Coordinates of C-alpha atoms and ligand atoms in Angstrom, one line a residue:
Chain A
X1 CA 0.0 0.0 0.0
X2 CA 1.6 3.8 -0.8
X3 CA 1.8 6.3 1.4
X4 CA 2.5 8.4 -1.1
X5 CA 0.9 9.2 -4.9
X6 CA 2.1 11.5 -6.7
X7 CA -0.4 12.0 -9.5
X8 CA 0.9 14.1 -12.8
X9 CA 2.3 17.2 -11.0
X10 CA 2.8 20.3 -13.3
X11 CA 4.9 23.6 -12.8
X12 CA 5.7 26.3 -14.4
X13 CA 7.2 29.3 -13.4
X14 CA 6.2 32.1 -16.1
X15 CA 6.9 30.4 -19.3
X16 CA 9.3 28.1 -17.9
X17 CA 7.6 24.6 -17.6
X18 CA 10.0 23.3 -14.7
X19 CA 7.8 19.7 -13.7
X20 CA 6.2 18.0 -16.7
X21 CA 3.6 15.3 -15.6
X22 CA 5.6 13.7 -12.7
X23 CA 4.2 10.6 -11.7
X24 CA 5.3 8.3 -8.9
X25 CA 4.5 6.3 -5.6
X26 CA 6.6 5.3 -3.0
X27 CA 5.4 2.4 -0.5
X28 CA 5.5 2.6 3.7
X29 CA 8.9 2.3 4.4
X30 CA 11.0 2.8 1.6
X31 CA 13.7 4.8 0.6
X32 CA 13.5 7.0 -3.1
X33 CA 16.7 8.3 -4.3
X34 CA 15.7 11.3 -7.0
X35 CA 18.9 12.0 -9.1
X36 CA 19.3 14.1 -11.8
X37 CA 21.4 16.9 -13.8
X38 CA 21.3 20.5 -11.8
X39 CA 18.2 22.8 -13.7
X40 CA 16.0 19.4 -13.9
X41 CA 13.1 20.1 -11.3
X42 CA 14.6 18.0 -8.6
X43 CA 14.6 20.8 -5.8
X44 CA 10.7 22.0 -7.2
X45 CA 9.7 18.7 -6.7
X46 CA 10.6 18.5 -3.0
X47 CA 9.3 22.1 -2.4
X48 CA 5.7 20.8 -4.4
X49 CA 5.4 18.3 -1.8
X50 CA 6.5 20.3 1.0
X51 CA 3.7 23.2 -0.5
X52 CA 6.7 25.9 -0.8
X53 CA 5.1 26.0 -4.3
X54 CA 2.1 25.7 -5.8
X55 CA 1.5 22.5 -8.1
X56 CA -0.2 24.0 -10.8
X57 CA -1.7 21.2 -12.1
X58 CA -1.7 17.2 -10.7
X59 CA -2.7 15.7 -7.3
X60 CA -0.8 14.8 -4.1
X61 CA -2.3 11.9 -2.3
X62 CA -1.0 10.6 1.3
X63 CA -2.1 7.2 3.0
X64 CA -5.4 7.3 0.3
X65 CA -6.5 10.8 1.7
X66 CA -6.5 13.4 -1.6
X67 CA -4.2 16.0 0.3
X68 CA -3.6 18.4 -2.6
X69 CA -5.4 18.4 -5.9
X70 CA -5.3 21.6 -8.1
X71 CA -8.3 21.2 -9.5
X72 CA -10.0 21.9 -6.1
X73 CA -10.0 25.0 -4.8
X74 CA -10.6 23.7 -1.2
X75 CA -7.4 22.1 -0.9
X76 CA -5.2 24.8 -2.4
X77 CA -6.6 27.0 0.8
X78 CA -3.4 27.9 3.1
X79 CA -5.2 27.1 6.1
X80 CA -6.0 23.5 4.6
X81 CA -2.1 23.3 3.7
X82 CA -0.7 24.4 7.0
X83 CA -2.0 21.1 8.7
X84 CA -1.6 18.7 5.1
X85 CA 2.1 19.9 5.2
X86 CA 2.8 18.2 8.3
X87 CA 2.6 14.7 6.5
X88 CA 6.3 15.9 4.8
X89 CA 9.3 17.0 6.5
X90 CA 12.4 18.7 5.1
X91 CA 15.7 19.1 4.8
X92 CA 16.9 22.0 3.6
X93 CA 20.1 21.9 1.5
X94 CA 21.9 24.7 4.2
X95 CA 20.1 23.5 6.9
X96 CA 18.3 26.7 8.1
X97 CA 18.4 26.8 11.3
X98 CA 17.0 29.3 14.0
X99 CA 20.2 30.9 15.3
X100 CA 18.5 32.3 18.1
X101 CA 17.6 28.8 19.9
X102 CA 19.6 26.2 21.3
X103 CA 20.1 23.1 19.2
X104 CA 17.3 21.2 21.8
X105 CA 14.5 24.6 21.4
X106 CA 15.3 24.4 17.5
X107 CA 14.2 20.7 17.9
X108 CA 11.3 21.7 20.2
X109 CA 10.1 24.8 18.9
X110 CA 7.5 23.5 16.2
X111 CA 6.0 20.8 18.9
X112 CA 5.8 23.4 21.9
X113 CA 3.9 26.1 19.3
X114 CA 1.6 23.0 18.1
X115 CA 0.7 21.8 21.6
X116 CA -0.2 25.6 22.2
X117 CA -3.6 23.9 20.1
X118 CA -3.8 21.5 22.6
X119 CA -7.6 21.4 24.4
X120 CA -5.3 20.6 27.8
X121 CA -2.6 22.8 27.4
X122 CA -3.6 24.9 29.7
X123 CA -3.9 22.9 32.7
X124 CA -0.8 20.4 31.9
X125 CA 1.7 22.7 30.1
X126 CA 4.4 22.1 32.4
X127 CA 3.9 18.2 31.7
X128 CA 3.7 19.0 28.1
X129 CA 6.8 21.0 27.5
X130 CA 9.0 18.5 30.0
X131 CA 7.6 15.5 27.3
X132 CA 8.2 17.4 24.4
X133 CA 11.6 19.0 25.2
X134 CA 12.0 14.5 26.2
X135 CA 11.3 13.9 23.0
X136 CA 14.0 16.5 21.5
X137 CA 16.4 15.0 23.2
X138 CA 15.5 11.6 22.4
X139 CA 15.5 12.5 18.6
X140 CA 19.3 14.1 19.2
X141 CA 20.8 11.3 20.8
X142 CA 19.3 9.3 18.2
X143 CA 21.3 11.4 15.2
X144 CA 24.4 11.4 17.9
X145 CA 24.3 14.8 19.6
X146 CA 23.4 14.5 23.3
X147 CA 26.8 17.0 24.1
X148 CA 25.3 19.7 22.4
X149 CA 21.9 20.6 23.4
X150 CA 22.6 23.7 24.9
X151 CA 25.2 24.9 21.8
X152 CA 23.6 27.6 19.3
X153 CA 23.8 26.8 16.0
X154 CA 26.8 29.0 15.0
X155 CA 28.8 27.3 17.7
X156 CA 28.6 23.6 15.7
X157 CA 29.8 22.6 12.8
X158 CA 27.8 22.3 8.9
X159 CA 27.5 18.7 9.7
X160 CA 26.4 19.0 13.2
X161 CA 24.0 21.6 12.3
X162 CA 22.5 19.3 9.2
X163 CA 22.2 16.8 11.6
X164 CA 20.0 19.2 14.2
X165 CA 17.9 19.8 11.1
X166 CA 17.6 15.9 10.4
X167 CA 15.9 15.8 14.2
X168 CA 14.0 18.8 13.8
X169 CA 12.5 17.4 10.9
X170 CA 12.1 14.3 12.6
X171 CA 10.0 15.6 15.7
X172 CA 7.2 16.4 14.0
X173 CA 6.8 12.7 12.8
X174 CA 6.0 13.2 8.9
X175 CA 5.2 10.6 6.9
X176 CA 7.8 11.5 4.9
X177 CA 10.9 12.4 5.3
X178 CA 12.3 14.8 2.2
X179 CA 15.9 15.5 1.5
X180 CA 17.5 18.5 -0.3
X181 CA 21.3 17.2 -1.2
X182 CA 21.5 17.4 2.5
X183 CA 25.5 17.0 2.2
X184 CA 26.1 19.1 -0.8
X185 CA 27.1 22.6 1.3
X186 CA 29.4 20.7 3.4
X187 CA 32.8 20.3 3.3
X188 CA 34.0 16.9 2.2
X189 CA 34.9 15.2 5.6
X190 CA 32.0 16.1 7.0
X191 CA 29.6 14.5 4.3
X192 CA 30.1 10.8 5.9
X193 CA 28.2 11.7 9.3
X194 CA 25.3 13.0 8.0
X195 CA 24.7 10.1 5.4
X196 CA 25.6 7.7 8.7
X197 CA 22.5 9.7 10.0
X198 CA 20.5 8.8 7.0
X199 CA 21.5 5.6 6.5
X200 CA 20.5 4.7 10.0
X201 CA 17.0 6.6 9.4
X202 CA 16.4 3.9 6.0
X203 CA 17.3 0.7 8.3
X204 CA 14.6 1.9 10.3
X205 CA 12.5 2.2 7.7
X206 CA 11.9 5.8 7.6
X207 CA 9.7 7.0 4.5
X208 CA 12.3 8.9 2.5
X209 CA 13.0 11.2 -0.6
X210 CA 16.4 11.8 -1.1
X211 CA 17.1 14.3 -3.9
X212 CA 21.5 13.9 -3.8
X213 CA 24.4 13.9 -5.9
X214 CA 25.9 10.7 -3.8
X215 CA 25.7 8.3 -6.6
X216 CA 27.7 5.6 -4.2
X217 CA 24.8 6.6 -1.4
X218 CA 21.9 6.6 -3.6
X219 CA 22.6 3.0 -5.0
X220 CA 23.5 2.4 -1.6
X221 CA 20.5 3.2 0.7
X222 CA 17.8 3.8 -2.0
X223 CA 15.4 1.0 -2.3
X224 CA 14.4 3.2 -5.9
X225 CA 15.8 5.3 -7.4
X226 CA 14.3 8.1 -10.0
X227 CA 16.6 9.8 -12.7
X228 CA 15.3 13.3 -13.6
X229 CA 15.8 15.4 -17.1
X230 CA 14.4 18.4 -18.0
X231 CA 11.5 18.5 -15.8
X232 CA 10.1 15.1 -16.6
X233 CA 11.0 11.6 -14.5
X234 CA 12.8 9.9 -17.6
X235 CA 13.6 6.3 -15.7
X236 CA 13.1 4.9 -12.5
X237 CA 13.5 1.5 -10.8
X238 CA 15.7 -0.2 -8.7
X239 CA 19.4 0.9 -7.9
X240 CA 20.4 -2.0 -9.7
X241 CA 18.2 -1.0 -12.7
X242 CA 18.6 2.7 -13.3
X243 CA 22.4 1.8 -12.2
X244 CA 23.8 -1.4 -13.3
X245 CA 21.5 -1.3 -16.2
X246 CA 19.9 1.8 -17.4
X247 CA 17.2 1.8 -20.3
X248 CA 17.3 5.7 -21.4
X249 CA 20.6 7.0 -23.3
X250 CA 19.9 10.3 -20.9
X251 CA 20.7 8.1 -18.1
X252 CA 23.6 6.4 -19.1
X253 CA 25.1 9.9 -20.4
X254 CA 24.3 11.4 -17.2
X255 CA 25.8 8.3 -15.2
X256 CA 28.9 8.0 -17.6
X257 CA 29.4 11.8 -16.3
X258 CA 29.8 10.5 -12.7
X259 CA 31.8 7.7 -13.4
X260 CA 34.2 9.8 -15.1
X261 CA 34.6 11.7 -12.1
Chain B
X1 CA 16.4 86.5 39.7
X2 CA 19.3 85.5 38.4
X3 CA 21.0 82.9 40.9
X4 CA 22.3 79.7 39.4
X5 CA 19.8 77.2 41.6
X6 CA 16.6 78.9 40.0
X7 CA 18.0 78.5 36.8
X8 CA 18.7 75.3 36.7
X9 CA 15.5 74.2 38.3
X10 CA 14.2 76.0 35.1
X11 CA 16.0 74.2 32.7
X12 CA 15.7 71.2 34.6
X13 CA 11.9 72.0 34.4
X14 CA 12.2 72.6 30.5
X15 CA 14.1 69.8 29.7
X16 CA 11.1 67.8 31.1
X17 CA 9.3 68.1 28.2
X18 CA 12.0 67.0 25.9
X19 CA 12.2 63.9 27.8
X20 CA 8.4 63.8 27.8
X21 CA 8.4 64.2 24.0
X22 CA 11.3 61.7 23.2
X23 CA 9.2 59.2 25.5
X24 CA 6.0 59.1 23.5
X25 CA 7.6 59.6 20.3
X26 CA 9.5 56.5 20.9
X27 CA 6.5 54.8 22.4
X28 CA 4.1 55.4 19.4
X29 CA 6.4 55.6 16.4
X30 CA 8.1 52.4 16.9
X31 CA 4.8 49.9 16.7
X32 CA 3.6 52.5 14.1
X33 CA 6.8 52.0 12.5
X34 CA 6.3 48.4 12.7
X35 CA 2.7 49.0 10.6
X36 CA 3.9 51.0 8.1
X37 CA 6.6 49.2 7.1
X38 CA 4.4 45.9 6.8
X39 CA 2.4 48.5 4.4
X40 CA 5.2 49.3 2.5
X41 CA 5.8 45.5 1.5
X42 CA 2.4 44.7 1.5
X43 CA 1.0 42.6 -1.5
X44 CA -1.4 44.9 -2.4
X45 CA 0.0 47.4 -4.9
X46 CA -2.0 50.3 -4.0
X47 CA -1.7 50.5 -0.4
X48 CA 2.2 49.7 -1.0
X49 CA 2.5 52.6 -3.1
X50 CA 0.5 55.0 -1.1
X51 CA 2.8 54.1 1.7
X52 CA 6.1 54.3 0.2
X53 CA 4.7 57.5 -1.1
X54 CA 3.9 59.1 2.0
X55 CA 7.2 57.7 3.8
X56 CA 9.2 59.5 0.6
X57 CA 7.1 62.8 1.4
X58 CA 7.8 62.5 5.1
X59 CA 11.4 61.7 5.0
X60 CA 12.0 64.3 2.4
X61 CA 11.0 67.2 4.0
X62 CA 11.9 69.0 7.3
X63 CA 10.9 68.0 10.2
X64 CA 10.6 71.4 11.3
X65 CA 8.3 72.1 8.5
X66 CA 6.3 68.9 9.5
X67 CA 5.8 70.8 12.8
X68 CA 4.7 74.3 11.0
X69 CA 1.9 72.4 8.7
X70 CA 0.5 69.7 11.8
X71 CA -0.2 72.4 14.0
X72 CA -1.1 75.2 11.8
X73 CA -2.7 73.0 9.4
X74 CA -5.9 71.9 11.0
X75 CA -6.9 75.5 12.0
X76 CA -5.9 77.6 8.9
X77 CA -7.3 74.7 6.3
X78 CA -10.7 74.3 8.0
X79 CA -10.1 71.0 8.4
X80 CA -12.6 71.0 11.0
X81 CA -10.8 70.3 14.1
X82 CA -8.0 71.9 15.8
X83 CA -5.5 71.5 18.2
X84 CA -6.7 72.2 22.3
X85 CA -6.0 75.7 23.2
X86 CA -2.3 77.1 24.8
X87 CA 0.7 75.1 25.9
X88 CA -0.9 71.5 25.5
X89 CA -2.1 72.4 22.5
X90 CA 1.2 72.7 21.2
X91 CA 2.3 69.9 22.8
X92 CA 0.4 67.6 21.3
X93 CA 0.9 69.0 17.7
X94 CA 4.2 68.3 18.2
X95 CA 4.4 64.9 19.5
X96 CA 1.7 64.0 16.4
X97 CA 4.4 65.1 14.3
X98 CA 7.5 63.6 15.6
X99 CA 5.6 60.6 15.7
X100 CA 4.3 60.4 12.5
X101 CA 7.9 61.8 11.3
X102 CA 9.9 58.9 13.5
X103 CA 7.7 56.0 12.4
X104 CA 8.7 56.9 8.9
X105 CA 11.9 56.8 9.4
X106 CA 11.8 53.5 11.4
X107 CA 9.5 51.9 8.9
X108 CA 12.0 52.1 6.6
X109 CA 14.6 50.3 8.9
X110 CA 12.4 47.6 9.5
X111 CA 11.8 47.2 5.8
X112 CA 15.1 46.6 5.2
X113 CA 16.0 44.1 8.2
X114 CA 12.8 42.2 7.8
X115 CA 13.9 42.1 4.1
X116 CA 17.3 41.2 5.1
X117 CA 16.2 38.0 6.9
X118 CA 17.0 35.0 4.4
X119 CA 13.6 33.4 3.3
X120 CA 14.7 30.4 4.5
X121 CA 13.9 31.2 7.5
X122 CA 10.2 31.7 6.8
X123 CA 10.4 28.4 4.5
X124 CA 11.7 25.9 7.8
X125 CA 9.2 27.6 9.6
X126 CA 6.4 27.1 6.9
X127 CA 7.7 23.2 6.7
X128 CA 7.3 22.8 10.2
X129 CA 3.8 23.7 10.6
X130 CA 3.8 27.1 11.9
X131 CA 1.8 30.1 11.0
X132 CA 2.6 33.4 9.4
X133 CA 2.2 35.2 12.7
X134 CA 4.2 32.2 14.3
X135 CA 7.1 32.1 12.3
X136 CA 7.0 36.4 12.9
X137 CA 7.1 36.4 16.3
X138 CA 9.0 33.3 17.4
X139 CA 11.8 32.8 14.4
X140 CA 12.3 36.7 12.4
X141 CA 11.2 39.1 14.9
X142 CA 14.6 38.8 17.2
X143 CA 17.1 38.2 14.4
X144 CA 15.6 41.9 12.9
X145 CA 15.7 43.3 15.8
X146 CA 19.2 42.4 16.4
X147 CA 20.3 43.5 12.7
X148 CA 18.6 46.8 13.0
X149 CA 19.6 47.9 16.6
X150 CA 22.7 49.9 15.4
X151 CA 20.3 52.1 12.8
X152 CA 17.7 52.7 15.1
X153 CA 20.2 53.0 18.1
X154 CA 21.5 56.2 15.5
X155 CA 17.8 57.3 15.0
X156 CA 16.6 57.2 18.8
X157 CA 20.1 59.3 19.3
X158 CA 19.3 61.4 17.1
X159 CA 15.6 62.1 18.8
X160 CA 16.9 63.0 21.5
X161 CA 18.6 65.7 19.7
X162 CA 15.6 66.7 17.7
X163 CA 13.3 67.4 20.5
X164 CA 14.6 70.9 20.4
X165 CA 13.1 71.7 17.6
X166 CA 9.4 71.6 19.2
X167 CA 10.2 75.4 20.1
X168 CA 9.8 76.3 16.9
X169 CA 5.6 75.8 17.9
X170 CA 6.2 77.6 20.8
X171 CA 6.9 74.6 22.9
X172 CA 9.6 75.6 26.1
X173 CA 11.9 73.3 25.5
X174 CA 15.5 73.5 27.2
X175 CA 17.0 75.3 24.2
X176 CA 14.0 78.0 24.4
X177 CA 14.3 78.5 27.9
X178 CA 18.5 79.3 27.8
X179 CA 17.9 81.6 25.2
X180 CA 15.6 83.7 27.1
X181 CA 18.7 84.0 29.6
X182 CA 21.0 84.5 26.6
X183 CA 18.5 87.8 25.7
X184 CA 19.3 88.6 29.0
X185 CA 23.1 88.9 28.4
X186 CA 23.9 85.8 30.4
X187 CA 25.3 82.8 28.1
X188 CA 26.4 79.6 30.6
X189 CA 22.6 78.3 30.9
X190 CA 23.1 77.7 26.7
X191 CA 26.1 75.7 27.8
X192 CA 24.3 73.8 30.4
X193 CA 22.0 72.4 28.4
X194 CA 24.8 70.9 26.3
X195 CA 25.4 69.0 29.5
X196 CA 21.2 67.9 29.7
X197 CA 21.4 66.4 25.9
X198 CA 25.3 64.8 26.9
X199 CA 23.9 63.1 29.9
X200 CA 20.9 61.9 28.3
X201 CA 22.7 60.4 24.9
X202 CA 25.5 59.3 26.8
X203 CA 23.0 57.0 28.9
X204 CA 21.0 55.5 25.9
X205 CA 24.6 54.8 24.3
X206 CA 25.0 52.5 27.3
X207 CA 21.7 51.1 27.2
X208 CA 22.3 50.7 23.2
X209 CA 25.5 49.0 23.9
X210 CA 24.0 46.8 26.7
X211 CA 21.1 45.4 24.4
X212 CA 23.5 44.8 21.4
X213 CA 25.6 42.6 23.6
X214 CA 22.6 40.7 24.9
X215 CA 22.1 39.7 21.3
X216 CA 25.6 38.4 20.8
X217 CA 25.4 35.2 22.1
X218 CA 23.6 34.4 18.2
X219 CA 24.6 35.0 15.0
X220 CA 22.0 36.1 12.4
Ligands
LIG301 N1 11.2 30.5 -8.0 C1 11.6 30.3 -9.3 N2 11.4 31.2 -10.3 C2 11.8 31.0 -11.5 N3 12.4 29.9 -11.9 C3 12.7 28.9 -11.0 C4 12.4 29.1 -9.6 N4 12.8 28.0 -8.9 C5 13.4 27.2 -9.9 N5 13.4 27.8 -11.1 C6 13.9 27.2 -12.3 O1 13.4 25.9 -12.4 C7 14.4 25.0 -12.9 C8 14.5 23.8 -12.0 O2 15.1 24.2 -10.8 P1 15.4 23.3 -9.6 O3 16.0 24.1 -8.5 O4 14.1 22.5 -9.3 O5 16.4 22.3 -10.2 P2 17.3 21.2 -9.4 O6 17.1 19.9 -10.2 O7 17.0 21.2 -8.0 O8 18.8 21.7 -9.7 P3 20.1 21.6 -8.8 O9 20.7 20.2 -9.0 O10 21.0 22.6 -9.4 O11 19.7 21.9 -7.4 C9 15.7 25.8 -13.1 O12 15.7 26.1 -14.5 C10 15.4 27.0 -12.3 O13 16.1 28.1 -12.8
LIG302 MG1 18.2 21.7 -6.3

């Protein structure tokens, strides 16, 4: 069963078609790897689903619930997308932190404004925020930063700081989990503990979309993989598939560009 | 008549109403401030424009002609209300224009730090659920207010400075009240309220300075 459909999403931005009838599903559980050359819609993809833009046309459906469809004008209403938005985290590419909160309050932040909503809040907030700030430091032992809950975010390093972002996605429990080349503004030696992060994530059987340049990662972790040209999903399959043994002679150029590296 | 104590209770007295004035301009013009500058980037073309237009008027002209037109204005124009007779009368006129003529210039520094905040900040907020009003108050609001305290530190400086001109409306400020010594052939109460303005901006420079490194311990 999918958690996720993704239904002929179209986008344009002025004249500039950027996503061209993309079409895909991912099951509970599963890790998507979306590669592709830089300029081919990968990052509008991720921001479609996140609702940073506006599909223009095509439907977004999450666990068999119609979450976003463009051809109804009830679900394109911001207060609808506020709460439909919550079924997606993600990860921005320069992780985008708060600088003015500790690494635990940018973890807890989004939970303690949520539980604000709460019908009990009132009467148990000191019980509340004690579980939720629990639950922040749960989520950063978990992606290996217990030391530095109290740091600010300028004090860590990039991949300390990507990591925070990974939890702070995290706390909010989405259905899925989106990536942004989550490595690709961080220096090379620090690269290897944020995929760690990830790679623990997938053997847990986190719902994923990894957009990434990793080729070694994506054939690695991905359980599929999607390659990406000009705004339209060209080929996608398994690792082994798209890698070992692409159909489309855009893959293989676009692959034979990475070997060669 | 002329012994120093009595004159300094006078200026001490005058300088009051400076320090009145500087306290509800700063009161009013900075959440006015605030407003307008959400005006001037708001998505609806003709408010935006009507704004910026009247913040370009304001910050164009002299203040001290700002002062002329808000109290003579309303009286002289039939614009069917006027100020409250004698020395609150004028009062008033001025603070209405030093307010409207601050929040104009504070608008304007908001703009630009609220501007200045990189929209990813607004787009992790968005992702994580929160509202517009949310994501103001609890994620931009302190990282604008730490990149515009130096500006505004110069602007609420400079108020305290300004406040003079209220005599030109007939209000006693400390300025007016030396002079009428000074008319009198006697020169050092002119000098003293050098010290008053000193004392005063020398304190809000350590207040400034206190705040700015309160916000040090980020980086934004
Ligand atoms: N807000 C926007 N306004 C106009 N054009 C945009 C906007 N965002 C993206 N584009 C254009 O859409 C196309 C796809 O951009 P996108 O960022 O999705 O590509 P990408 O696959 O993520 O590339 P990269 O690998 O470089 O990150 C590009 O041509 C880009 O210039
Ligand atoms: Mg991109």
């Amino acid at each position: 069963m999918p958690v996720l459909e993704v239904k002929d999403i179209e986008k344009s931005f002025g004249t500039l078609q950027v996503l061209k009838k993309i079409d895909f599903s991912l099951e509970k559980g599963e890790t998507l790897a979306i590669i592709g050359s830089s300029g081919s819609g990968k990052t509008t993809l991720l921001r479609c689903l996140n609702f940073l833009e506006r599909p223009d046309r095509g439907k977004i459906i999450v666990n068999h619930e119609v979450i976003f469809d463009a051809a109804d004008p009830v679900t394109r209403r911001d207060s609808e997308l506020r709460k439909k938005r919550l079924h997606f985290g993600l990860v921005f590419q320069n992780f985008n932190l708060f600088p003015q909160y500790t690494v635990l309050k940018n973890v807890t932040l989004a939970l303690e404004l949520l539980a604000r909503e709460r019908p009990d809040y009132k009467q148990r907030k000191k019980a509340i925020l004690e579980e939720i700030r629990e639950k922040g430091r749960n989520l950063l032992a978990q992606v290996g930063l217990s030391d530095k809950l109290d740091y600010y975010p300028h004090m860590i390093s990039g991949g300390q700081q990507q990591r925070v972002a990974i939890a702070r996605a995290l706390a909010l429990e989405p259905d899925i989990l989106c990536f942004d080349e989550p490595t690709s503004a961080l220096d090379p030696e620090l690269t290897g503990e944020v995929l760690k992060v990830i790679r623990n994530l997938a053997e847990r059987h986190t719902t994923m979309i990894i957009v990434t340049h990793e080729m070694d990662f994506a054939r690695d972790v991905a359980d599929r993989v999607i390659f990406m040209d000009g705004g339209v999903i060209v080929e996608q399959g398994s690792p082994e598939e798209v890698f070992g043994n692409p159909r489309e002679e855009r893959t293989k150029q676009f692959l034979a560009r990475y070997k060669g590296n | 008549m002329n012994d120093i104590p009595v004159i300094i209770g006078r200026l001490t007295e005058s300088f009051l109403l400076n320090c009145r004035l500087f306290a509800l301009t700063l009161l009013f013009s900075l959440p006015l401030g605030l407003l307008i500058a959400f005006g001037s980037m708001s998505r609806f073309q003709p408010l935006k424009w009507l704004i910026r237009t009247f913040v370009w008027i304001i910050r164009g002209t002299p203040l001290m002609l700002q002062l002329l037109i808000i109290y003579f204005g309303p009286g002289l124009l039939n614009l069917g209300f006027s100020w409250p007779g004698g020395t609150s009368g004028r009062f008033v006129a001025a603070t209405v224009a030093f307010i409207i003529n601050y929040a104009c210039y504070f608008s304007e520094i908001f703009r630009g730090g609220i501007e200045s905040i990189p929209k990813g900040q607004y787009e992790a907020g968005q992702v994580l659920g929160m509202t517009k009003s949310q994501i103001f108050f609890n994620v931009i609001l302190l990282q604008v207010i730490k990149r515009i305290l130096p500006p505004v530190g110069n602007e609420v400086i400079t108020l305290v400075k300004d406040t003079a001109l209220a005599r030109i409306i007939a209000n006693k400020e400390i300025i007016m009240m030396a002079g009428e010594y000074t008319s009198k052939g006697l020169i050092w109460p002119l000098f003293a309220t050098g010290i008053y303005f000193l004392v005063f901006v020398g304190v809000l420079t350590l207040l400034i300075g206190w705040l700015e490194k309160k916000l040090s311990y980020f980086r934004a």
